[in-house]
XYZ file of C-alpha atoms in Angstrom:
550
model
C 23.745 18.256 -1.798
C 20.774 15.675 -1.800
C 17.766 15.693 -3.736
C 14.352 14.575 -2.476
C 11.871 13.597 -4.860
C 8.383 12.514 -4.071
C 5.462 10.915 -6.128
C 2.050 10.333 -5.618
C -0.499 8.540 -7.977
C -4.181 9.933 -7.256
C -7.478 8.388 -8.974
C -6.443 5.007 -7.704
C -9.560 3.816 -6.108
C -11.750 5.142 -8.724
C -9.915 3.285 -11.396
C -9.557 0.081 -9.670
C -13.104 -0.486 -9.238
C -14.215 0.895 -12.486
C -15.136 -2.748 -13.172
C -18.814 -3.196 -14.771
C -18.655 -6.850 -14.643
C -20.612 -8.550 -11.572
C -20.065 -12.091 -9.804
C -16.933 -14.173 -10.945
C -15.921 -11.570 -13.467
C -15.103 -8.777 -10.511
C -13.164 -11.028 -8.599
C -10.963 -12.018 -11.354
C -10.263 -8.602 -13.043
C -9.998 -7.168 -9.514
C -6.908 -9.161 -8.821
C -5.304 -8.234 -11.842
C -6.300 -4.354 -11.466
C -4.878 -4.144 -7.904
C -1.702 -5.868 -9.000
C -1.422 -3.718 -12.013
C -1.989 -0.426 -10.110
C 0.859 -1.208 -7.624
C 2.910 -1.878 -10.941
C 2.215 1.607 -12.033
C 3.346 3.043 -8.978
C 6.670 1.001 -8.759
C 7.449 1.600 -12.633
C 6.689 5.183 -12.243
C 9.049 5.611 -9.484
C 12.060 3.312 -11.379
C 11.319 5.190 -14.716
C 12.231 8.503 -12.489
C 15.208 6.880 -11.005
C 16.301 6.240 -14.599
C 15.598 9.436 -15.767
C 17.846 11.089 -12.808
C 20.654 8.541 -13.020
C 19.979 7.196 -10.039
C 20.367 3.317 -9.085
C 17.386 1.481 -7.900
C 18.816 0.647 -4.456
C 17.599 1.249 -1.166
C 19.752 4.297 -0.710
C 18.093 6.055 -3.525
C 14.389 4.172 -3.735
C 13.644 4.939 -0.080
C 9.949 3.726 -0.033
C 7.222 2.787 -2.168
C 3.561 1.955 -1.064
C -0.246 2.749 -1.666
C 0.481 4.288 -4.807
C 3.377 6.668 -3.271
C 6.809 6.799 -3.394
C 10.042 8.608 -1.955
C 13.326 8.935 -3.804
C 16.574 10.671 -2.723
C 19.904 11.372 -4.561
C 22.630 13.751 -5.450
C 21.341 17.093 -6.769
C 23.278 17.245 -10.099
C 23.118 20.282 -12.477
C 20.200 19.438 -15.105
C 18.271 17.540 -12.293
C 15.409 19.347 -11.987
C 14.748 19.929 -15.974
C 15.030 16.087 -16.330
C 12.645 15.568 -13.581
C 10.461 18.206 -15.444
C 10.711 15.950 -18.667
C 9.897 12.452 -17.096
C 7.010 14.061 -15.136
C 5.694 15.347 -18.274
C 6.432 11.734 -19.909
C 4.670 10.037 -17.129
C 1.472 11.686 -17.166
C 1.256 11.710 -21.108
C 1.586 7.973 -20.887
C -1.280 8.060 -18.231
C -3.494 10.335 -20.083
C -3.231 8.176 -22.905
C -3.291 4.455 -21.561
C -5.602 5.348 -18.316
C -7.545 7.809 -20.081
C -6.521 10.463 -17.426
C -8.085 8.370 -14.908
C -4.963 8.184 -13.120
C -2.599 11.219 -12.579
C 1.272 11.532 -11.293
C 2.087 14.316 -8.801
C 5.653 14.621 -8.814
C 7.629 17.084 -6.482
C 11.495 17.693 -5.281
C 13.424 19.924 -2.882
C 16.932 20.200 -2.746
C 19.253 22.501 -0.664
C 17.531 22.502 2.511
C 19.324 22.408 5.899
C 18.602 18.800 6.398
C 16.865 15.962 4.379
C 13.863 16.033 6.692
C 13.378 19.666 5.714
C 13.693 18.988 2.031
C 10.955 16.419 2.795
C 8.708 19.053 4.104
C 9.481 21.298 1.557
C 8.743 18.527 -1.338
C 5.310 17.828 0.542
C 4.517 21.344 0.145
C 5.172 21.295 -3.523
C 3.404 18.055 -4.095
C -0.076 19.679 -2.852
C 0.576 22.345 -5.353
C 0.886 19.706 -8.036
C -1.846 17.574 -6.849
C -4.415 20.790 -6.895
C -3.467 21.706 -10.617
C -6.145 21.034 -13.253
C -5.267 17.790 -14.965
C -2.352 18.419 -17.358
C -3.562 21.529 -18.849
C -0.549 23.410 -17.978
C 2.524 23.496 -19.383
C 5.421 22.642 -17.308
C 6.489 26.298 -16.648
C 3.002 26.918 -15.543
C 2.025 29.483 -18.508
C -0.167 28.623 -21.317
C -3.271 26.621 -21.113
C -3.064 23.755 -23.491
C -6.564 22.134 -23.600
C -5.708 19.995 -26.759
C -3.716 17.845 -24.486
C -6.960 16.343 -23.369
C -8.198 15.441 -26.669
C -8.563 11.715 -26.436
C -8.653 9.207 -29.789
C -12.286 8.542 -30.777
C -13.259 5.379 -29.169
C -15.371 3.928 -32.090
C -16.695 0.573 -30.617
C -16.459 1.185 -26.999
C -14.963 -1.896 -24.660
C -17.819 -3.780 -23.687
C -16.638 -3.809 -19.803
C -15.051 -0.469 -18.963
C -16.694 1.379 -21.547
C -14.111 3.835 -21.646
C -11.709 2.629 -24.018
C -11.604 1.282 -27.759
C -12.499 -2.347 -28.031
C -9.688 -4.056 -29.709
C -9.882 -7.903 -28.661
C -12.422 -10.614 -28.372
C -12.892 -12.433 -25.227
C -15.677 -15.118 -24.293
C -18.410 -14.070 -21.832
C -17.899 -15.905 -18.763
C -21.711 -16.811 -18.374
C -22.727 -17.287 -22.187
C -19.323 -17.942 -23.682
C -20.213 -15.518 -26.634
C -17.700 -13.572 -27.786
C -17.438 -9.771 -26.891
C -15.101 -6.858 -27.840
C -13.094 -5.766 -24.838
C -9.987 -3.017 -24.921
C -6.649 -4.418 -24.634
C -6.141 -3.312 -21.123
C -9.469 -5.432 -19.981
C -8.146 -8.011 -21.909
C -4.531 -8.016 -20.346
C -6.371 -7.741 -16.856
C -7.954 -11.078 -17.717
C -4.721 -12.824 -18.590
C -2.835 -11.215 -15.706
C -5.337 -12.582 -13.287
C -5.231 -16.039 -14.717
C -1.242 -16.084 -14.430
C -0.937 -14.502 -11.160
C -1.870 -17.695 -9.023
C 1.192 -19.349 -10.472
C 3.599 -16.350 -10.496
C 6.793 -16.367 -8.571
C 8.752 -13.410 -10.250
C 8.026 -9.755 -11.361
C 10.896 -8.745 -13.733
C 10.986 -4.985 -14.889
C 13.588 -4.296 -17.769
C 14.688 -1.099 -19.257
C 12.908 -1.944 -22.645
C 9.520 -3.277 -23.608
C 10.412 -5.649 -26.311
C 9.496 -9.196 -25.208
C 7.830 -8.493 -22.184
C 4.127 -9.494 -20.912
C 3.457 -5.623 -21.114
C 4.921 -2.101 -20.964
C 4.379 0.566 -18.480
C 5.709 4.066 -19.005
C 8.159 2.486 -21.568
C 9.301 -0.349 -19.170
C 8.875 -4.055 -19.837
C 7.196 -5.778 -17.110
C 7.056 -9.488 -17.177
C 5.294 -12.088 -14.537
C 7.190 -15.080 -14.640
C 6.564 -18.544 -13.154
C 9.770 -20.184 -13.814
C 12.081 -21.218 -10.681
C 14.780 -19.087 -12.211
C 15.080 -16.145 -14.595
C 17.737 -14.610 -16.348
C 19.146 -11.140 -15.016
C 20.770 -9.274 -17.873
C 22.203 -5.580 -18.177
C 18.821 -3.894 -18.753
C 16.927 -5.533 -16.022
C 16.415 -3.097 -13.365
C 14.478 -4.959 -10.956
C 13.096 -8.295 -9.543
C 10.789 -9.023 -7.013
C 9.774 -12.260 -5.309
C 6.012 -12.554 -5.485
C 5.976 -15.522 -3.162
C 8.410 -15.042 -0.639
C 8.909 -10.962 -0.650
C 11.776 -10.900 1.677
C 14.107 -13.700 -0.177
C 16.253 -12.453 -2.368
C 17.547 -15.394 -4.638
C 21.121 -15.992 -5.326
C 20.961 -15.287 -8.952
C 19.657 -11.906 -8.208
C 22.110 -9.138 -7.788
C 21.129 -7.334 -4.490
C 20.883 -3.878 -6.059
C 18.338 -5.090 -8.620
C 16.033 -6.993 -6.040
C 12.735 -5.161 -4.893
C 11.649 -6.115 -1.457
C 8.020 -5.431 -2.331
C 4.813 -7.232 -1.054
C 2.846 -7.215 -4.151
C 0.837 -10.460 -4.066
C -2.290 -10.132 -1.799
C -4.331 -13.091 -0.544
C -7.115 -14.174 -2.973
C -9.360 -16.978 -2.002
C -8.864 -19.468 -4.893
C -10.522 -22.879 -6.157
C -8.652 -25.022 -8.356
C -5.822 -22.154 -8.857
C -8.567 -19.633 -9.811
C -10.139 -16.837 -7.899
C -13.309 -17.748 -5.950
C -16.217 -15.914 -7.397
C -17.790 -13.425 -5.146
C -21.163 -15.470 -5.141
C -19.103 -18.338 -3.627
C -17.755 -16.491 -0.797
C -21.175 -14.728 0.087
C -22.642 -18.290 0.059
C -20.477 -19.058 3.195
C -21.832 -16.105 5.246
C -24.257 -16.980 8.005
C -28.296 -16.149 7.084
C -28.075 -13.769 4.109
C -25.484 -14.333 1.609
C -24.051 -11.073 1.635
C -20.280 -9.759 1.312
C -18.895 -7.580 3.702
C -16.467 -4.841 2.467
C -14.216 -3.743 5.022
C -12.010 -0.669 4.538
C -9.584 0.625 7.205
C -6.599 2.796 7.810
C -4.246 4.271 10.632
C -5.293 7.378 12.439
C -3.438 10.736 12.258
C -0.563 9.495 10.728
C 0.646 12.806 9.544
C 1.144 13.890 13.056
C 2.956 10.637 13.750
C 5.385 11.222 10.740
C 5.940 14.829 11.711
C 6.891 13.831 14.991
C 9.554 11.143 13.301
C 11.150 14.084 11.447
C 11.033 16.498 14.196
C 14.777 15.488 15.744
C 15.911 13.496 12.478
C 18.761 14.389 10.546
C 17.727 12.343 7.573
C 14.667 10.181 6.206
C 15.781 6.670 7.776
C 13.032 7.030 10.927
C 10.166 7.973 8.188
C 11.212 5.444 5.825
C 11.611 2.475 8.622
C 8.132 3.345 9.989
C 6.359 3.311 6.451
C 8.123 0.100 5.807
C 6.822 -1.230 9.191
C 3.213 -0.067 8.242
C 3.364 -1.782 4.838
C 4.660 -4.711 6.166
C 1.832 -4.668 8.526
C -0.788 -4.151 6.164
C 0.647 -6.435 3.184
C 2.506 -8.770 5.057
C 1.202 -9.338 8.726
C -2.460 -9.341 7.745
C -1.690 -11.878 4.779
C 0.218 -14.235 7.380
C -2.591 -13.995 9.863
C -5.300 -14.921 7.169
C -3.171 -17.667 5.677
C -2.120 -19.088 8.867
C -5.061 -21.687 9.393
C -5.602 -20.200 13.068
C -9.141 -19.140 11.963
C -9.958 -21.215 8.846
C -12.712 -18.706 8.157
C -10.275 -16.144 6.905
C -9.189 -17.974 3.958
C -12.225 -16.536 2.354
C -11.302 -12.969 2.802
C -10.333 -11.785 -0.722
C -7.686 -9.009 -0.288
C -8.436 -6.249 -2.923
C -5.715 -3.852 -1.588
C -3.425 -4.020 1.464
C -0.415 -1.713 1.794
C 0.991 1.701 2.982
C -1.506 2.575 5.933
C -4.731 0.921 4.619
C -6.548 -1.905 3.261
C -9.902 -2.709 1.475
C -11.321 -6.295 2.063
C -14.027 -8.326 0.671
C -15.475 -11.489 2.731
C -18.766 -12.996 4.046
C -20.192 -10.379 6.069
C -20.149 -12.114 9.498
C -16.523 -13.205 8.923
C -15.461 -9.625 8.236
C -17.110 -8.344 11.483
C -14.994 -11.022 13.257
C -11.776 -9.942 11.146
C -12.272 -6.539 11.834
C -11.773 -7.384 15.546
C -8.551 -9.475 14.539
C -7.423 -6.561 12.570
C -7.596 -4.140 15.373
C -5.973 -6.185 18.245
C -3.000 -7.215 15.601
C -2.671 -3.373 15.012
C -2.706 -2.406 18.719
C -0.201 -5.112 19.374
C 2.266 -3.803 16.882
C 1.583 0.245 17.085
C -0.619 0.776 20.398
C 2.415 1.779 22.470
C 3.151 4.259 20.059
C -0.148 5.875 20.663
C -1.495 4.705 17.081
C -5.055 3.538 16.153
C -6.990 2.613 13.689
C -10.439 3.083 12.086
C -12.688 1.021 9.991
C -15.920 1.129 7.978
C -17.751 -1.990 7.000
C -20.700 -2.155 4.143
C -22.886 -4.712 3.079
C -23.682 -5.727 -0.404
C -25.164 -8.630 -2.644
C -22.515 -10.575 -4.344
C -23.937 -10.201 -8.047
C -23.862 -6.231 -7.818
C -21.044 -4.122 -8.865
C -18.597 -3.655 -6.021
C -18.050 -0.039 -6.617
C -20.845 1.189 -4.727
C -20.156 -0.824 -1.655
C -16.815 0.580 -1.612
C -17.720 4.340 -1.794
C -20.500 3.478 1.331
C -17.308 1.717 3.205
C -15.284 4.769 2.282
C -18.155 6.657 3.686
C -18.467 4.808 6.871
C -14.842 5.317 7.578
C -14.937 8.976 7.423
C -17.707 8.625 9.947
C -15.641 6.439 12.204
C -12.637 8.823 11.840
C -14.742 11.959 12.488
C -18.088 11.073 14.560
C -17.703 10.330 18.367
C -19.391 7.363 19.337
C -20.657 9.367 22.272
C -20.915 13.071 22.268
C -17.971 13.699 24.734
C -15.717 10.937 23.377
C -13.073 11.258 20.746
C -13.388 10.394 17.438
C -11.251 7.661 15.675
C -10.459 4.458 16.940
C -13.576 3.186 15.770
C -16.027 1.116 13.536
C -18.879 2.174 11.669
C -21.343 -0.393 10.481
C -25.162 -1.164 10.270
C -25.850 2.781 10.721
C -23.946 3.152 13.848
C -20.463 3.844 14.932
C -18.693 2.441 18.127
C -15.230 2.426 19.881
C -13.303 -1.011 19.454
C -13.454 -1.772 23.247
C -17.326 -2.408 22.447
C -17.129 -4.358 19.492
C -16.825 -7.852 20.781
C -19.548 -7.295 23.466
C -21.792 -6.053 21.073
C -21.097 -9.038 18.510
C -21.695 -11.337 21.734
C -25.285 -9.788 22.475
C -26.162 -9.991 18.678
C -25.068 -13.741 18.635
C -27.052 -14.447 21.557
C -30.223 -13.065 19.912
C -29.601 -15.033 16.756
C -29.336 -18.236 19.158
C -32.610 -17.470 20.590
C -34.356 -17.256 17.025
C -32.931 -20.420 16.087
C -33.917 -22.392 19.459
C -37.505 -20.735 18.914
C -37.338 -18.628 22.017
C -37.724 -15.393 19.942
C -39.469 -15.023 16.891
C -37.890 -13.294 13.831
C -40.670 -11.052 13.739
C -39.986 -9.524 17.229
C -36.687 -8.400 15.890
C -38.301 -6.089 13.384
C -40.075 -4.569 16.844
C -37.394 -4.151 18.628
C -35.639 -2.281 15.983
C -38.518 -0.059 15.400
C -38.782 1.029 18.662
C -35.038 1.314 19.260
C -35.085 3.571 16.391
C -38.119 5.616 17.713
C -36.844 6.007 21.336
C -33.276 6.940 20.572
C -33.224 8.574 16.945
C -30.036 10.412 17.463
C -27.709 7.514 17.598
C -28.015 6.744 13.690
C -25.250 8.192 11.449
C -26.653 10.656 9.452
C -25.723 11.043 5.873
C -27.926 14.251 4.612
C -27.254 16.369 7.923
C -30.791 16.364 8.510
C -32.157 16.711 11.932
C -33.050 13.644 13.852
C -36.951 13.318 14.426
C -37.857 13.768 18.157
C -37.582 10.770 20.593
C -40.709 8.609 20.895
C -41.323 8.805 24.927
C -43.961 6.164 24.748
C -41.614 3.690 22.955
C -40.396 2.242 26.054
C -44.098 1.658 27.550
C -44.907 -0.096 24.345
C -41.627 -2.394 24.605
C -42.798 -3.404 28.292
C -46.209 -4.430 26.713
C -44.415 -6.365 23.896
C -42.016 -8.100 26.052
C -45.025 -8.980 28.488
C -47.351 -10.295 26.009
C -44.825 -12.583 23.531
C -41.453 -13.517 25.468
C -42.094 -16.607 27.414
C -41.364 -16.265 31.260
C -38.343 -17.943 32.979
C -36.172 -17.944 29.929
C -32.786 -16.093 29.182
C -34.557 -14.374 26.268
C -37.448 -12.930 28.416
C -34.649 -11.830 31.443
C -32.733 -9.905 28.848
C -35.743 -8.396 27.458
C -37.009 -7.436 30.825
C -33.565 -5.867 31.605
C -33.789 -3.869 28.457
C -37.194 -2.529 29.404
C -35.831 -1.338 32.406
C -32.872 0.579 31.016
C -34.489 1.667 27.994
C -34.603 5.136 28.377
C -30.644 5.559 28.905
C -28.702 5.628 25.572
C -25.870 5.697 27.452
C -25.973 1.933 28.147
C -24.038 -0.051 25.646
C -26.962 -2.421 24.804
C -29.774 0.178 24.324
C -27.327 2.571 22.441
C -26.412 -0.085 20.048
C -29.347 -2.072 19.890
C -30.242 -1.186 16.373
C -26.634 -2.435 14.893
C -27.363 -5.544 17.348
C -30.792 -6.335 15.854
C -29.526 -5.699 12.449
C -26.923 -8.276 13.125
C -29.498 -10.921 14.109
C -31.922 -10.087 11.400
C -29.123 -10.400 8.702
C -28.044 -13.581 10.404
C -31.306 -15.254 10.657
C -32.804 -14.031 6.800
C -33.589 -17.206 5.151
C -32.652 -18.087 1.659
C -36.325 -17.744 0.404
C -36.465 -14.307 2.168
C -33.347 -13.462 0.427
C -34.894 -13.950 -3.027
């Protein structure tokens, strides 16, 4: 009889972006935190395999990605008790070391008619575990144990995260003065420094002599050409060429995982966000892109529908992970568009991503992302949606990620037109549009920028265009608070006609465009009219001078 085990670590995004430091400090620490969180999921899965007595080969370690994993193996007597014990142990570790910000839900099912049925049963149990209060219940679901949430006193809090006790000194990146930080923030900095040279990830059953400990396992990031694989070595991952197993590593110890994301570097160090933003056109802003595949639940249910095992699901999940963590990294590093090299991949794997780069570059890369996704998955009816938020590089990125997350939700749930379907969209600049409208809108926006730079259009006129567009069709904007849009201003078209006749020089391309706009200004179904606010906001951002920025 086979047993299916599902694991899901929640709280990842909140934990990942809980970095108080701005500028270069964010870039260094985010790289390490993103890598570390992936290791938390991998080592939790390995620790579970160890507790159940299952090897860490492909037959038992079915898949892992985006904080989730699937395991399968024989359902031996006592397996359920061992799983309950390891669930308690793993969450005790997370409570102690991550202060409860990360939590592991671990479920299982056995005895079903097929592995597919067992998977569905385990999914139902997983949702029950995820809905429980954090570690307040005993394993048998009986008495409340509030004392489990008693954390040790902070004494002097970490000057960075503010959540853990400060135990180590490190120099401030700007002043050089020492500051007290917790051991995890200090470890993140050390890890961030070594990652650009790292070649191997090694997980051992014992933590002695390792770089750091996760769930009682020892984890080492090695830079040597070759490492020693002993009887206590559980897993080895190739960080530079994830698919290539070295001859000195046994096949049953090799983890084929894409753990290293692309990070722009200068002299071997992550490029500061300030320097990345300086490569943007006009205003020096970062664009935070968050994207994920649409309606994956339905796609996975269809895969399991006629299957007798989990192989179709495993193959599909690996293909998705290879796209987000592999194909996109290859595209960025290929040199086909040199601007891509300035994209900082905070997270990419499973079925989603979070990337940061110069705001205008990220708008163009979003189009490339959708094109690549469509080429690989479009014939299976899959689509992708995204949200893009803009932020000044010296501000904490956590708020911009939350905004990008909100925009992604709008792209998935709010149709671009009333009768259109939601999803398969991008949300940015206060509006949402279908991907097939993306490049045409950017072309118009770049045309406006060119006219401003050539002197055919004054930048102040863009503010007039934006104000009139919003007044004439206020309902085209994303509404965060659920407040009804004000009534349209029916005189806005007449004011636009007067503005164009008075200011735009006759017999120029800009005047011809503006006159056509006046003729169609009352019809929001015309793309150029409906998305004029986003078009103008792009042009305003691209033509903002450094003095204006300050």
